Amino acid sequence: MINNKITIKDDEVVNIQRGAIGHRATWTGLTYCKAKEAGIPEEVIEKILRDAISQTGQVQGAEIKSQCENPENVECFADTFFTPNTIKTFELELKNKDADRLDIEFHHCPLLKAWQDLGFDDSTCEKLCDIAMDGDRNIAKAMGYEFHLGDTIANGCKTCQISFFKKGK
């Protein structure tokens, strides 16, 4: 069972950011479900969504890379990508942050909350979560990093565990 807890509730900027992220997730989730209802094969829907989200990650990753003083330094990437508001929005815990590696735990996911609010079952939430992670996978690729997705809240785990790291580290 998915437990997507929220502890930061009274921060106006965080609430606005969560709303925008949730709105984006609503579009993605409803597009996925409506395409299935229209009889489009699920593997076709998934490929289209993954391709679009992957390209979005490449665009965002290139933008982040251009903003980093030293894109070779994973810590610089972390400071650019994970702003204080982003940290609060996803209730992030930075487990490790150095020049070679970033390990993060997410305690809340506004995308997942949107899908839950739409009444999607756990299996659909899990599928949409993995598709959405193609954005982060491709941010890492655009930066020249490796990416690892461990536990996820959508899989019923307590947190999402994500790592960005230099190749071979």
mmCIF file of C-alpha atoms in Angstrom:
data_model
loop_
_atom_site.group_PDB
_atom_site.id
_atom_site.type_symbol
_atom_site.label_atom_id
_atom_site.label_comp_id
_atom_site.label_asym_id
_atom_site.label_seq_id
_atom_site.Cartn_x
_atom_site.Cartn_y
_atom_site.Cartn_z
ATOM 1 C CA MET A 1 0.000 0.000 0.000
ATOM 2 C CA ILE A 2 1.274 3.442 -0.928
ATOM 3 C CA ASN A 3 1.901 5.895 1.910
ATOM 4 C CA ASN A 4 2.774 9.266 0.364
ATOM 5 C CA LYS A 5 3.010 11.321 3.533
ATOM 6 C CA ILE A 6 3.286 15.085 3.729
ATOM 7 C CA THR A 7 4.689 17.015 6.668
ATOM 8 C CA ILE A 8 5.356 20.480 5.189
ATOM 9 C CA LYS A 9 1.873 21.931 4.782
ATOM 10 C CA ASP A 10 1.963 25.662 5.478
ATOM 11 C CA ASP A 11 4.571 26.958 3.030
ATOM 12 C CA GLU A 12 2.901 29.042 0.299
ATOM 13 C CA VAL A 13 5.706 28.653 -2.270
ATOM 14 C CA VAL A 14 5.924 24.906 -1.679
ATOM 15 C CA ASN A 15 2.152 24.561 -2.018
ATOM 16 C CA ILE A 16 2.213 26.491 -5.319
ATOM 17 C CA GLN A 17 5.090 24.347 -6.611
ATOM 18 C CA ARG A 18 3.332 21.130 -5.541
ATOM 19 C CA GLY A 19 0.193 22.319 -7.317
ATOM 20 C CA ALA A 20 2.085 22.951 -10.566
ATOM 21 C CA ILE A 21 3.829 19.575 -10.379
ATOM 22 C CA GLY A 22 0.523 17.887 -9.583
ATOM 23 C CA HIS A 23 -1.120 19.599 -12.554
ATOM 24 C CA ARG A 24 1.602 18.240 -14.842
ATOM 25 C CA ALA A 25 1.120 14.766 -13.349
ATOM 26 C CA THR A 26 -2.646 15.019 -13.883
ATOM 27 C CA TRP A 27 -2.102 15.684 -17.602
ATOM 28 C CA THR A 28 0.241 12.734 -17.906
ATOM 29 C CA GLY A 29 -1.978 10.378 -15.920
ATOM 30 C CA LEU A 30 -5.186 11.287 -17.705
ATOM 31 C CA THR A 31 -3.473 11.097 -21.116
ATOM 32 C CA TYR A 32 -2.267 7.594 -20.229
ATOM 33 C CA CYS A 33 -5.733 6.464 -19.039
ATOM 34 C CA LYS A 34 -7.692 8.073 -21.903
ATOM 35 C CA ALA A 35 -5.349 6.530 -24.479
ATOM 36 C CA LYS A 36 -5.903 3.103 -22.873
ATOM 37 C CA GLU A 37 -9.687 3.675 -22.916
ATOM 38 C CA ALA A 38 -9.437 4.567 -26.627
ATOM 39 C CA GLY A 39 -7.911 1.158 -27.290
ATOM 40 C CA ILE A 40 -4.356 2.276 -27.979
ATOM 41 C CA PRO A 41 -2.045 -0.581 -26.998
ATOM 42 C CA GLU A 42 -0.413 0.071 -23.631
ATOM 43 C CA GLU A 43 3.106 -0.486 -24.998
ATOM 44 C CA VAL A 44 2.490 2.269 -27.610
ATOM 45 C CA ILE A 45 1.203 4.699 -24.963
ATOM 46 C CA GLU A 46 4.148 3.922 -22.697
ATOM 47 C CA LYS A 47 6.663 4.411 -25.524
ATOM 48 C CA ILE A 48 5.198 7.800 -26.464
ATOM 49 C CA LEU A 49 5.140 9.000 -22.847
ATOM 50 C CA ARG A 50 8.658 7.716 -22.164
ATOM 51 C CA ASP A 51 10.005 9.348 -25.337
ATOM 52 C CA ALA A 52 8.410 12.704 -24.481
ATOM 53 C CA ILE A 53 9.500 12.623 -20.824
ATOM 54 C CA SER A 54 13.008 11.478 -21.792
ATOM 55 C CA GLN A 55 13.342 14.404 -24.179
ATOM 56 C CA THR A 56 12.073 16.745 -21.457
ATOM 57 C CA GLY A 57 14.802 15.391 -19.159
ATOM 58 C CA GLN A 58 17.426 15.983 -21.857
ATOM 59 C CA VAL A 59 16.258 19.593 -22.279
ATOM 60 C CA GLN A 60 16.155 20.203 -18.518
ATOM 61 C CA GLY A 61 19.509 18.487 -18.025
ATOM 62 C CA ALA A 62 21.151 20.666 -20.697
ATOM 63 C CA GLU A 63 19.734 23.760 -18.985
ATOM 64 C CA ILE A 64 21.017 22.656 -15.579
ATOM 65 C CA LYS A 65 24.415 21.833 -17.074
ATOM 66 C CA SER A 66 24.640 25.310 -18.608
ATOM 67 C CA GLN A 67 23.933 26.839 -15.175
ATOM 68 C CA CYS A 68 26.578 24.801 -13.328
ATOM 69 C CA GLU A 69 29.923 26.500 -12.831
ATOM 70 C CA ASN A 70 31.535 23.061 -12.906
ATOM 71 C CA PRO A 71 29.246 20.381 -14.407
ATOM 72 C CA GLU A 72 31.900 17.736 -13.697
ATOM 73 C CA ASN A 73 31.199 18.252 -9.992
ATOM 74 C CA VAL A 74 28.066 16.407 -8.861
ATOM 75 C CA GLU A 75 27.814 18.711 -5.834
ATOM 76 C CA CYS A 76 27.503 21.717 -8.182
ATOM 77 C CA PHE A 77 24.732 19.887 -10.058
ATOM 78 C CA ALA A 78 22.957 19.166 -6.765
ATOM 79 C CA ASP A 79 23.087 22.801 -5.694
ATOM 80 C CA THR A 80 21.728 23.925 -9.074
ATOM 81 C CA PHE A 81 18.963 21.324 -9.488
ATOM 82 C CA PHE A 82 17.821 20.898 -5.894
ATOM 83 C CA THR A 83 16.946 24.409 -4.751
ATOM 84 C CA PRO A 84 15.725 25.022 -1.192
ATOM 85 C CA ASN A 85 12.121 25.129 -2.468
ATOM 86 C CA THR A 86 12.548 21.870 -4.369
ATOM 87 C CA ILE A 87 14.001 20.265 -1.257
ATOM 88 C CA LYS A 88 10.922 21.316 0.729
ATOM 89 C CA THR A 89 8.460 20.452 -2.066
ATOM 90 C CA PHE A 90 9.587 16.829 -2.214
ATOM 91 C CA GLU A 91 10.626 16.755 1.456
ATOM 92 C CA LEU A 92 14.106 15.672 0.374
ATOM 93 C CA GLU A 93 16.838 14.349 2.589
ATOM 94 C CA LEU A 94 20.310 14.642 1.113
ATOM 95 C CA LYS A 95 22.024 11.464 2.309
ATOM 96 C CA ASN A 96 25.326 12.113 0.519
ATOM 97 C CA LYS A 97 26.480 15.068 -1.559
ATOM 98 C CA ASP A 98 30.042 15.348 -2.829
ATOM 99 C CA ALA A 99 31.970 15.936 -6.040
ATOM 100 C CA ASP A 100 31.352 12.371 -7.276
ATOM 101 C CA ARG A 101 27.924 11.384 -5.991
ATOM 102 C CA LEU A 102 24.520 12.541 -4.792
ATOM 103 C CA ASP A 103 22.210 10.217 -2.846
ATOM 104 C CA ILE A 104 18.752 11.545 -2.004
ATOM 105 C CA GLU A 105 15.646 10.267 -0.260
ATOM 106 C CA PHE A 106 12.291 11.761 -1.209
ATOM 107 C CA HIS A 107 9.713 11.633 1.577
ATOM 108 C CA HIS A 108 6.847 13.038 -0.521
ATOM 109 C CA CYS A 109 5.937 13.070 -4.221
ATOM 110 C CA PRO A 110 3.465 15.617 -5.599
ATOM 111 C CA LEU A 111 3.165 13.666 -8.859
ATOM 112 C CA LEU A 112 2.129 10.554 -6.964
ATOM 113 C CA LYS A 113 -0.313 12.588 -4.849
ATOM 114 C CA ALA A 114 -2.010 13.851 -8.033
ATOM 115 C CA TRP A 115 -2.384 10.299 -9.352
ATOM 116 C CA GLN A 116 -3.735 9.137 -6.000
ATOM 117 C CA ASP A 117 -6.176 12.070 -5.933
ATOM 118 C CA LEU A 118 -7.429 10.958 -9.357
ATOM 119 C CA GLY A 119 -8.191 7.552 -7.837
ATOM 120 C CA PHE A 120 -5.591 5.592 -9.801
ATOM 121 C CA ASP A 121 -4.823 2.154 -8.389
ATOM 122 C CA ASP A 122 -1.391 1.377 -6.965
ATOM 123 C CA SER A 123 -0.312 -0.485 -10.104
ATOM 124 C CA THR A 124 -1.094 2.491 -12.348
ATOM 125 C CA CYS A 125 0.677 4.844 -9.930
ATOM 126 C CA GLU A 126 3.729 2.580 -9.951
ATOM 127 C CA LYS A 127 3.778 2.504 -13.783
ATOM 128 C CA LEU A 128 3.379 6.301 -14.082
ATOM 129 C CA CYS A 129 6.106 6.830 -11.471
ATOM 130 C CA ASP A 130 8.593 4.748 -13.430
ATOM 131 C CA ILE A 131 7.694 6.554 -16.651
ATOM 132 C CA ALA A 132 8.135 9.931 -14.909
ATOM 133 C CA MET A 133 11.568 8.845 -13.663
ATOM 134 C CA ASP A 134 12.716 8.824 -17.307
ATOM 135 C CA GLY A 135 12.964 12.598 -16.872
ATOM 136 C CA ASP A 136 15.506 12.203 -14.069
ATOM 137 C CA ARG A 137 17.291 9.391 -15.894
ATOM 138 C CA ASN A 138 17.806 11.727 -18.834
ATOM 139 C CA ILE A 139 18.779 14.717 -16.706
ATOM 140 C CA ALA A 140 21.592 12.474 -15.459
ATOM 141 C CA LYS A 141 22.459 11.457 -19.025
ATOM 142 C CA ALA A 142 22.572 15.105 -20.160
ATOM 143 C CA MET A 143 24.939 15.859 -17.267
ATOM 144 C CA GLY A 144 27.168 12.902 -18.186
ATOM 145 C CA TYR A 145 26.243 11.060 -14.974
ATOM 146 C CA GLU A 146 24.867 7.661 -14.089
ATOM 147 C CA PHE A 147 21.496 7.369 -12.353
ATOM 148 C CA HIS A 148 20.132 4.813 -9.922
ATOM 149 C CA LEU A 149 16.540 4.479 -8.739
ATOM 150 C CA GLY A 150 16.178 2.378 -5.626
ATOM 151 C CA ASP A 151 13.049 2.123 -3.500
ATOM 152 C CA THR A 152 10.032 4.221 -4.456
ATOM 153 C CA ILE A 153 7.011 5.426 -2.551
ATOM 154 C CA ALA A 154 4.862 4.234 -5.489
ATOM 155 C CA ASN A 155 6.161 0.693 -4.828
ATOM 156 C CA GLY A 156 4.953 0.961 -1.221
ATOM 157 C CA CYS A 157 8.336 1.903 0.243
ATOM 158 C CA LYS A 158 8.817 4.606 2.867
ATOM 159 C CA THR A 159 10.877 6.845 0.544
ATOM 160 C CA CYS A 160 12.157 7.170 -2.994
ATOM 161 C CA GLN A 161 15.886 6.610 -3.154
ATOM 162 C CA ILE A 162 17.664 8.296 -6.031
ATOM 163 C CA SER A 163 21.356 8.622 -6.876
ATOM 164 C CA PHE A 164 23.230 10.696 -9.448
ATOM 165 C CA PHE A 165 26.915 9.844 -9.791
ATOM 166 C CA LYS A 166 29.949 10.053 -12.008
ATOM 167 C CA LYS A 167 30.462 7.047 -14.222
ATOM 168 C CA GLY A 168 32.450 4.386 -12.434
ATOM 169 C CA LYS A 169 31.816 5.875 -8.947
#
